[in-house]
Coordinates of C-alpha atoms in Angstrom, one line a residue:
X1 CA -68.7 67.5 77.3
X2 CA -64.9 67.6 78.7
X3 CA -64.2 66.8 74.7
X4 CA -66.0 69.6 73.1
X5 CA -64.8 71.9 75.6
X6 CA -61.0 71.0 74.1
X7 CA -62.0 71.7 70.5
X8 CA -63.7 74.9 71.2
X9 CA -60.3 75.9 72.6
X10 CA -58.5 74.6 70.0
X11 CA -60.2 76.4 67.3
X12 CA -60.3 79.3 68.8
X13 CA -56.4 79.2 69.4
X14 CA -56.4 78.6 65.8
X15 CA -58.2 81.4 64.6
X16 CA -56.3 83.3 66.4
X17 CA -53.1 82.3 65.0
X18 CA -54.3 82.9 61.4
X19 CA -55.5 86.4 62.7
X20 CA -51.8 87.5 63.5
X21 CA -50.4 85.9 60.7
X22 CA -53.3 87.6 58.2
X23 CA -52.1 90.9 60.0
X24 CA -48.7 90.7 59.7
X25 CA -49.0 90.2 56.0
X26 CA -51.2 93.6 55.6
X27 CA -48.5 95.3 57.4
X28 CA -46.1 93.8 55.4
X29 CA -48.0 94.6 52.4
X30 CA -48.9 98.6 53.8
X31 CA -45.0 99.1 54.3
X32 CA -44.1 97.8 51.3
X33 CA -46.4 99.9 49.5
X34 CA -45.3 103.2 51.2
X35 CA -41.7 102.5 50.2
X36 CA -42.6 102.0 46.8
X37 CA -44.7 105.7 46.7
X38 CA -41.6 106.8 48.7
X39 CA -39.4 105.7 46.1
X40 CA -42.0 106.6 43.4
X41 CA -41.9 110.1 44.7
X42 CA -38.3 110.7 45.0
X43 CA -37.8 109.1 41.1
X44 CA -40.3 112.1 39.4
X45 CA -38.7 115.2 41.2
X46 CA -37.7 117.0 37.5
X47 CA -35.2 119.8 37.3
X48 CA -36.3 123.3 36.0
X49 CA -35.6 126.7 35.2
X50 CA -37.5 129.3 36.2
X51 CA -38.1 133.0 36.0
X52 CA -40.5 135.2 38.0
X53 CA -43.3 137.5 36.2
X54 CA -42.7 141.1 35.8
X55 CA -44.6 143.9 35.5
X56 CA -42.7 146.2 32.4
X57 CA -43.6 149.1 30.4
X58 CA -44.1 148.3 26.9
X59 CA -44.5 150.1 23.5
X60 CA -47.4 149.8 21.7
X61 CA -46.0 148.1 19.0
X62 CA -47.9 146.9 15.5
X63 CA -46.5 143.8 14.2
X64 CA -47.1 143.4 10.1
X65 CA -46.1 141.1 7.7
X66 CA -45.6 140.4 3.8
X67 CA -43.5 140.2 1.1
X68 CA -40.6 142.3 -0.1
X69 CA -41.5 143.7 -3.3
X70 CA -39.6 145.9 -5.9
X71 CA -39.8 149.7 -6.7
X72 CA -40.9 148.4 -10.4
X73 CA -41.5 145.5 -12.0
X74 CA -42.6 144.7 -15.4
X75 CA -43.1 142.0 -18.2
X76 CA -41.1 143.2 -21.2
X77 CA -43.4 141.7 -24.7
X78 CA -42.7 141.9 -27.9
X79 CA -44.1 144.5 -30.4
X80 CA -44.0 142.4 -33.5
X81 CA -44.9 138.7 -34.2
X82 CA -41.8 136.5 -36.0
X83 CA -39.4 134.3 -35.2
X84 CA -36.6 135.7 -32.7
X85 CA -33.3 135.8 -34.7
X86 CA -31.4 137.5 -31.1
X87 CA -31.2 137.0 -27.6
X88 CA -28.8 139.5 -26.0
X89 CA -29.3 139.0 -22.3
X90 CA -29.3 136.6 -19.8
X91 CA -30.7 136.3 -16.2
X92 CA -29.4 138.5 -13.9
X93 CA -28.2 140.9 -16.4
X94 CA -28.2 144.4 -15.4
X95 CA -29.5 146.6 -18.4
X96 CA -30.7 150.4 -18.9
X97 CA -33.6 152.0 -19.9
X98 CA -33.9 151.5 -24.1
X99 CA -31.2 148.7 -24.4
X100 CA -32.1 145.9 -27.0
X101 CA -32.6 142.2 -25.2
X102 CA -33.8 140.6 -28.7
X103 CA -34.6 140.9 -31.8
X104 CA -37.5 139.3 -34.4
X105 CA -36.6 138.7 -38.2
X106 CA -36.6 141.6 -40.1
X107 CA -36.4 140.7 -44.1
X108 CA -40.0 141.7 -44.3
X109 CA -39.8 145.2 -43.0
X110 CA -36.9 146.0 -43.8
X111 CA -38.7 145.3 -47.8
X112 CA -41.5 147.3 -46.6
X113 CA -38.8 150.4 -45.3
X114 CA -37.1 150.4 -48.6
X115 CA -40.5 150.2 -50.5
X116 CA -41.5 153.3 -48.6
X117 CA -38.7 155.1 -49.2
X118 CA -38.8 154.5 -53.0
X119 CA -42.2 155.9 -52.7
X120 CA -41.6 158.6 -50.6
X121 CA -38.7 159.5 -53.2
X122 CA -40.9 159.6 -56.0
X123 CA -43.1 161.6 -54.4
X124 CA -40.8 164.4 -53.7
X125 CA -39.9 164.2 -57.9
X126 CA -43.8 164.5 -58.8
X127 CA -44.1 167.9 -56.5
X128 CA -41.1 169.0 -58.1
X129 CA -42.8 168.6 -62.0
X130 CA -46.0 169.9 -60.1
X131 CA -44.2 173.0 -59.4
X132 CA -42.7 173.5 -62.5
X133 CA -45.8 173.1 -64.0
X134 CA -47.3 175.4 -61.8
X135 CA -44.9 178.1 -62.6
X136 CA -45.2 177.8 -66.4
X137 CA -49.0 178.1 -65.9
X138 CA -48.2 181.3 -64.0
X139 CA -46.4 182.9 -66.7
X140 CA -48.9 181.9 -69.0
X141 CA -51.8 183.3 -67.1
X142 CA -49.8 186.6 -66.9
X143 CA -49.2 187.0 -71.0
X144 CA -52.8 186.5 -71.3
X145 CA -53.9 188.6 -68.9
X146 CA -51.9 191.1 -70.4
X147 CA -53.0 190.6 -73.7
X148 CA -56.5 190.4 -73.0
X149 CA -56.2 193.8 -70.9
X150 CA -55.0 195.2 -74.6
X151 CA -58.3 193.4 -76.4
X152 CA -55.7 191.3 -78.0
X153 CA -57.0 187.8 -76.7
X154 CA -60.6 186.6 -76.3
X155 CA -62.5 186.0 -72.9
X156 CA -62.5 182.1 -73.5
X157 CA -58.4 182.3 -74.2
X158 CA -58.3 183.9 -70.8
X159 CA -60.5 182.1 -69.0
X160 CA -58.8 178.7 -70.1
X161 CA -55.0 180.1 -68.8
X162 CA -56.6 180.8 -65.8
X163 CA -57.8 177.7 -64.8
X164 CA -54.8 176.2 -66.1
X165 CA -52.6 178.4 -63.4
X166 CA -55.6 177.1 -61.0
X167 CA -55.2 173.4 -62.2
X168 CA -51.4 173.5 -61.9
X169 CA -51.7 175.0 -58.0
X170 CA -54.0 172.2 -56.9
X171 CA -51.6 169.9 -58.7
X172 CA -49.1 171.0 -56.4
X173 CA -51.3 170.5 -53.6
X174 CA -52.0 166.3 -54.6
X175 CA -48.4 166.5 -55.0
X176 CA -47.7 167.9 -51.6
X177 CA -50.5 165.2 -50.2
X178 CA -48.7 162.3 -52.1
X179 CA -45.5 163.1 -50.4
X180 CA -47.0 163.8 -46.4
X181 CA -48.6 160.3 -47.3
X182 CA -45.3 158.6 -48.5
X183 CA -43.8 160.1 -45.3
X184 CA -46.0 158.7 -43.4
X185 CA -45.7 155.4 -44.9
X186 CA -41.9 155.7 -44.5
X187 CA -42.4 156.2 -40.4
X188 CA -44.4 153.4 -39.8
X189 CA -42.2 151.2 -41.8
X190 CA -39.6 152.5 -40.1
X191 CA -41.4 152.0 -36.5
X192 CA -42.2 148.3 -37.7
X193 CA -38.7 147.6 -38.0
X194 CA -37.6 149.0 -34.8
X195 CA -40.7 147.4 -33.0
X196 CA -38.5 143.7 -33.8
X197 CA -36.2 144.9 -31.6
X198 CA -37.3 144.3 -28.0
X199 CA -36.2 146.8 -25.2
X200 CA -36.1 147.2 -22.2
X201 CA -38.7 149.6 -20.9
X202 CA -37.0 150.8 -17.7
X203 CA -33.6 150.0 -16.1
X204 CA -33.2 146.7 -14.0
X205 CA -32.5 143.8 -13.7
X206 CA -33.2 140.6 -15.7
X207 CA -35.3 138.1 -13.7
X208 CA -37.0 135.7 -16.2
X209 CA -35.8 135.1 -19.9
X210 CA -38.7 133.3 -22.0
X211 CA -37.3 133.4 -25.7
X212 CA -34.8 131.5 -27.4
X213 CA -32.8 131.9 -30.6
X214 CA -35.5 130.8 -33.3
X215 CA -38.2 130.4 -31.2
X216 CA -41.6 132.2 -32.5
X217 CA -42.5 136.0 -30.6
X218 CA -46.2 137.1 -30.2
X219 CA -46.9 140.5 -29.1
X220 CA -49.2 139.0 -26.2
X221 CA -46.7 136.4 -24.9
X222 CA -43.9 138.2 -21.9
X223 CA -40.5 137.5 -23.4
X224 CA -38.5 138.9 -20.3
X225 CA -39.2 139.7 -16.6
X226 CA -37.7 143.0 -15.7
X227 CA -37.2 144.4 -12.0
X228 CA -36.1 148.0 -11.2
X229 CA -34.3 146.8 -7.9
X230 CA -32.9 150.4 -6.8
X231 CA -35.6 151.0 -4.3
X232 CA -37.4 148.3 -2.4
X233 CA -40.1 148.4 -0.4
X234 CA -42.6 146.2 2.1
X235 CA -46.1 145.1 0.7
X236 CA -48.1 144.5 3.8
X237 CA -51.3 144.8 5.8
X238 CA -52.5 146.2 8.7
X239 CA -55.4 145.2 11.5
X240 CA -58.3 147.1 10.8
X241 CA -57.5 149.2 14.6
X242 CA -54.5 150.5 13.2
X243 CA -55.2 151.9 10.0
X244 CA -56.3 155.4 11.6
X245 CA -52.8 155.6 13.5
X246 CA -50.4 154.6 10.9
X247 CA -49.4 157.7 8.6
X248 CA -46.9 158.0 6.1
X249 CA -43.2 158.9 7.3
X250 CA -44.0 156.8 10.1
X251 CA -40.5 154.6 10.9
X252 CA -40.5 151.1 11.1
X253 CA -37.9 148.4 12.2
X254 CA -38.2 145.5 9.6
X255 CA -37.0 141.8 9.6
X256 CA -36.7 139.7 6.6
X257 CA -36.2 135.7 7.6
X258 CA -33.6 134.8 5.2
X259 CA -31.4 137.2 7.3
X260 CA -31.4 136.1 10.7
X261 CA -30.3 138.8 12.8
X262 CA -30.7 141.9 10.9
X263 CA -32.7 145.1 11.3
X264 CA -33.4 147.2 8.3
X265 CA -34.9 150.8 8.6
X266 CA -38.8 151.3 6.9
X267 CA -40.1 154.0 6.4
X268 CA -44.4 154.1 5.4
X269 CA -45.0 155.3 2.0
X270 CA -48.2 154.9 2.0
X271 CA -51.4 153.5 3.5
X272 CA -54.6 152.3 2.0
X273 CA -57.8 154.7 2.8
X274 CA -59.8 151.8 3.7
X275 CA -59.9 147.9 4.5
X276 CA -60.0 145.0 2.3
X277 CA -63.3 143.6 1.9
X278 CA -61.8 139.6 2.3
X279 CA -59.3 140.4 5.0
X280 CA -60.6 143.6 7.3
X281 CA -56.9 145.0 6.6
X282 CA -55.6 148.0 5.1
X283 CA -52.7 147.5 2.8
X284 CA -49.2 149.6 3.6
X285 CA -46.7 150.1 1.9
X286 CA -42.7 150.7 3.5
X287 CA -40.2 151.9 1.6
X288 CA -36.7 150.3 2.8
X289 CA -33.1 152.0 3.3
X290 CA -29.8 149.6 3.3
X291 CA -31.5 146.8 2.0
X292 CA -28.4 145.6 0.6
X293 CA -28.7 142.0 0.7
X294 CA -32.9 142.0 0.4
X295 CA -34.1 140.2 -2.5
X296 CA -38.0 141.0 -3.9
X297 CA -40.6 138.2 -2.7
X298 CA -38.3 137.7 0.6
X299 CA -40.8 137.5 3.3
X300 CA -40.5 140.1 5.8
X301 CA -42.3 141.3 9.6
X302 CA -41.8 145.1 10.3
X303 CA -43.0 146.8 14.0
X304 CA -44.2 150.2 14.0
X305 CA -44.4 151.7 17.6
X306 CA -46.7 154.3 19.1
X307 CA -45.7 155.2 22.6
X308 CA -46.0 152.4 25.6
X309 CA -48.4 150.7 28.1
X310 CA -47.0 150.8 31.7
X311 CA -47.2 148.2 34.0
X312 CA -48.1 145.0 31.9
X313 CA -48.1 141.4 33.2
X314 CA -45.3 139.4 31.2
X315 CA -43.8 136.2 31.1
X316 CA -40.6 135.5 29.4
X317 CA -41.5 133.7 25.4
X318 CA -39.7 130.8 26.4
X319 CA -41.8 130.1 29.3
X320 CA -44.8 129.5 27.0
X321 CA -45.8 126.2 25.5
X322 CA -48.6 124.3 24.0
X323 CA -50.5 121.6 25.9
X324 CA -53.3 119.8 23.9
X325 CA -53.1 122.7 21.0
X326 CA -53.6 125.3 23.2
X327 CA -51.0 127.8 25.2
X328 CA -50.3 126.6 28.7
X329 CA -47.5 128.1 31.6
X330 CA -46.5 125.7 34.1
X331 CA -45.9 127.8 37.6
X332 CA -43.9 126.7 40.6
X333 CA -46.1 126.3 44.1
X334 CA -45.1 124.3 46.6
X335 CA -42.5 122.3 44.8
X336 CA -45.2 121.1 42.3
X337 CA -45.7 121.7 38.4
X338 CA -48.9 123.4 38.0
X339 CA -50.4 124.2 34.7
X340 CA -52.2 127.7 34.1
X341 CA -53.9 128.1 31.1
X342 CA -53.7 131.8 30.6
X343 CA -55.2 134.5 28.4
X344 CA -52.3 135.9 26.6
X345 CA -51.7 139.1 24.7
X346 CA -48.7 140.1 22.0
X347 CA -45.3 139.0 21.8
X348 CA -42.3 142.1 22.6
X349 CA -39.1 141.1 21.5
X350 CA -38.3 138.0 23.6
X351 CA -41.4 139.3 26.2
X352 CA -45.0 138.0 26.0
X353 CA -48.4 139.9 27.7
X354 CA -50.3 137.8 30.2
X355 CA -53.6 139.6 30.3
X356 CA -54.5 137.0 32.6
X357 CA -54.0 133.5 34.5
X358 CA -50.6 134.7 36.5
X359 CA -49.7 137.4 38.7
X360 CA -46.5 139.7 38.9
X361 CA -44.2 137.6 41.9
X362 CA -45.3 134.0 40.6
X363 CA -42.7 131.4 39.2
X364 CA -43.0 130.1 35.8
X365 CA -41.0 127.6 34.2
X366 CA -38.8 128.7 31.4
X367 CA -37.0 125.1 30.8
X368 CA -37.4 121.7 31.5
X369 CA -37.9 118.4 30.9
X370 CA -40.0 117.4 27.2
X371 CA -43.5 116.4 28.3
X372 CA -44.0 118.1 31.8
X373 CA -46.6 117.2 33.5
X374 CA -49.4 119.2 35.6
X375 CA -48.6 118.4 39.6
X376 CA -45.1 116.4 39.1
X377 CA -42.6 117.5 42.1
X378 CA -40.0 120.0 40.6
X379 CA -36.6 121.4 42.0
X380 CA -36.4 124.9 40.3
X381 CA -33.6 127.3 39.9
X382 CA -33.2 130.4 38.6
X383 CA -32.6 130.5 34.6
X384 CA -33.5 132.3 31.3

């Protein structure tokens, strides 16, 4: 009895001991943990930049793209098939209105031209002999006349100078025919050969050369791009809202992204009555002073303004970003990141709407770290 007693108590005193011991390792193990989070914590506090949102009053602005187009462009072909015996211009070349760029063979017209004018020549000598005769058959009918007034030449002797003065004036007629005909002849010949010279319709500049010395010419095949680059202008279109606001005269500030920096002046020429049936735009036109430096088919973004909105929610651009493909703001509460997923309007200059998700007062991040997370612990400052 005395024995079990002992073992009961010694058991017990060894339970006990590994009670203690198992608790001193959980508390080892709870404040080892807590120093990790601790240092955990302190290793994920990220600087930022931030910038509060404002309320501002905003033009009404209509943002429109496209492409810079000149005031005339045309595809110069030739008038008559051969083989091109000239090239006169290059690419780039400034020419005027009328000035030769190349030229087809010409041995064959120019045979026709002379042929004409051989004809046309001989022509001219047979109305000449028609009007002689006709003038001796004048004379003639006039001595028999007279003579057959006096009864001193018979009806048929009259009769037959008169139709020979009558025969002798329609001879002159044909004659006159034959030579309007040979005329004619002559002109065309004439055109054809000019036609193998190919001109420039307007003035402008050469932009694509497709001919080469002895290369074959068809009337239906372009052998020079020509641009009229005097005036330029912006091709663009419009949202379907803006079409009944927008009226020509209406100024414009316009952009073109191959020069970075600069502001032209537009000016709307003109805008389409109605909406294209693909897009739901209306296409507009803008007509552009000191372009010097804008090149056609230069892409190009012009505003046209309409008064303002006051008191609109914005947040600085740079504060926007995507998370997952969509637009996202991270705001500062509480010393934590916290990502808004706002509903956001059009972009002013460096300004974008927030039509909703934030309010005017909060703290949005404008700058940080790549890859901010949602509820990481931030130390903001003030930035742009």
């Amino acid at each position: 009895m005395q024995k079990s007693r002992t073992t009961l108590v010694v058991a017990l005193v060894i339970a006990a001991g590994l009670a203690v011991a198992f608790g001193v390792r959980i508390a080892q193990a709870q404040k080892r943990k807590e120093t990790a989070k601790a240092a955990l914590d302190k290793e994920t506090v990220v600087a930022v930049r931030t910038a509060a949102v404002e309320k501002k009053d905003l033009p009404q602005v209509v943002q429109i793209t496209g492409s810079v187009k000149a005031k005339n462009e045309v595809q110069v072909l030739p008038k008559m098939p051969g083989r091109v015996t000239r090239v006169l211009v290059e690419v780039g070349q400034v020419v005027k209105a009328g000035e030769t760029l190349a030229a087809v063979e010409q041995s064959d017209v120019l045979l026709r031209v002379k042929q004409a004018e051989a004809q046309l020549q001989a022509t001219r000598v047979g109305i000449e002999q028609a009007k002689v005769q006709e003038a001796n058959a004048a004379r003639a009918f006039a001595r028999a006349k007279a003579l057959h007034d006096k009864g001193s030449l018979s009806q048929a002797d009259y009769e037959q100078a008169e139709t020979g003065q009558t025969l002798a004036g329609v001879g002159v007629r044909a004659a006159e025919a034959q030579v309007a005909l040979a005329d004619a002849n002559l002109g065309m010949a004439q055109k054809a050969l000019d036609d193998t010279r190919i001109t420039a319709p307007i003035a402008g500049v050469i932009t694509r050369k497709s001919i080469n010395i002895g290369a074959m010419a068809a009337p239906g095949m372009p052998a020079f791009a020509l641009q009229d680059q005097s005036a330029l202008r912006l091709d663009g279109a419009v949202p379907a809202a803006y079409v009944p606001r927008i009226e020509p005269g209406m100024k414009a500030a316009v952009s073109v992204d191959e020069l970075p920096g600069r502001s032209f002046e537009g000016t709307v020429t003109r805008i389409a009555p109605s909406l294209e049936q693909e897009t739901r735009r209306g296409a507009i036109e803008i007509a552009l002073a000191n372009a010097e430096g804008v090149l056609p088919y230069m892409f190009a973004r012009a505003e046209i303004a309409f008064g303002s909105t006051a008191n609109m929610v914005v947040v600085p651009a740079s504060a926007v970003q995507s998370v997952g493909g969509e637009p996202a703001l991270y705001l500062v509460k509480d010393e934590h990141a916290v990502l808004v997923r706002p509903r956001l309007g059009s972009k002013h200059l460096d300004d974008v709407i927030v039509e909703e998700g934030v309010e005017a007062g909060d703290l949005v991040v404008v700058s940080g770290p790549a890859g901010l997370k949602d509820g990481v612990r931030v130390a903001s400052s003030p930035g742009s």
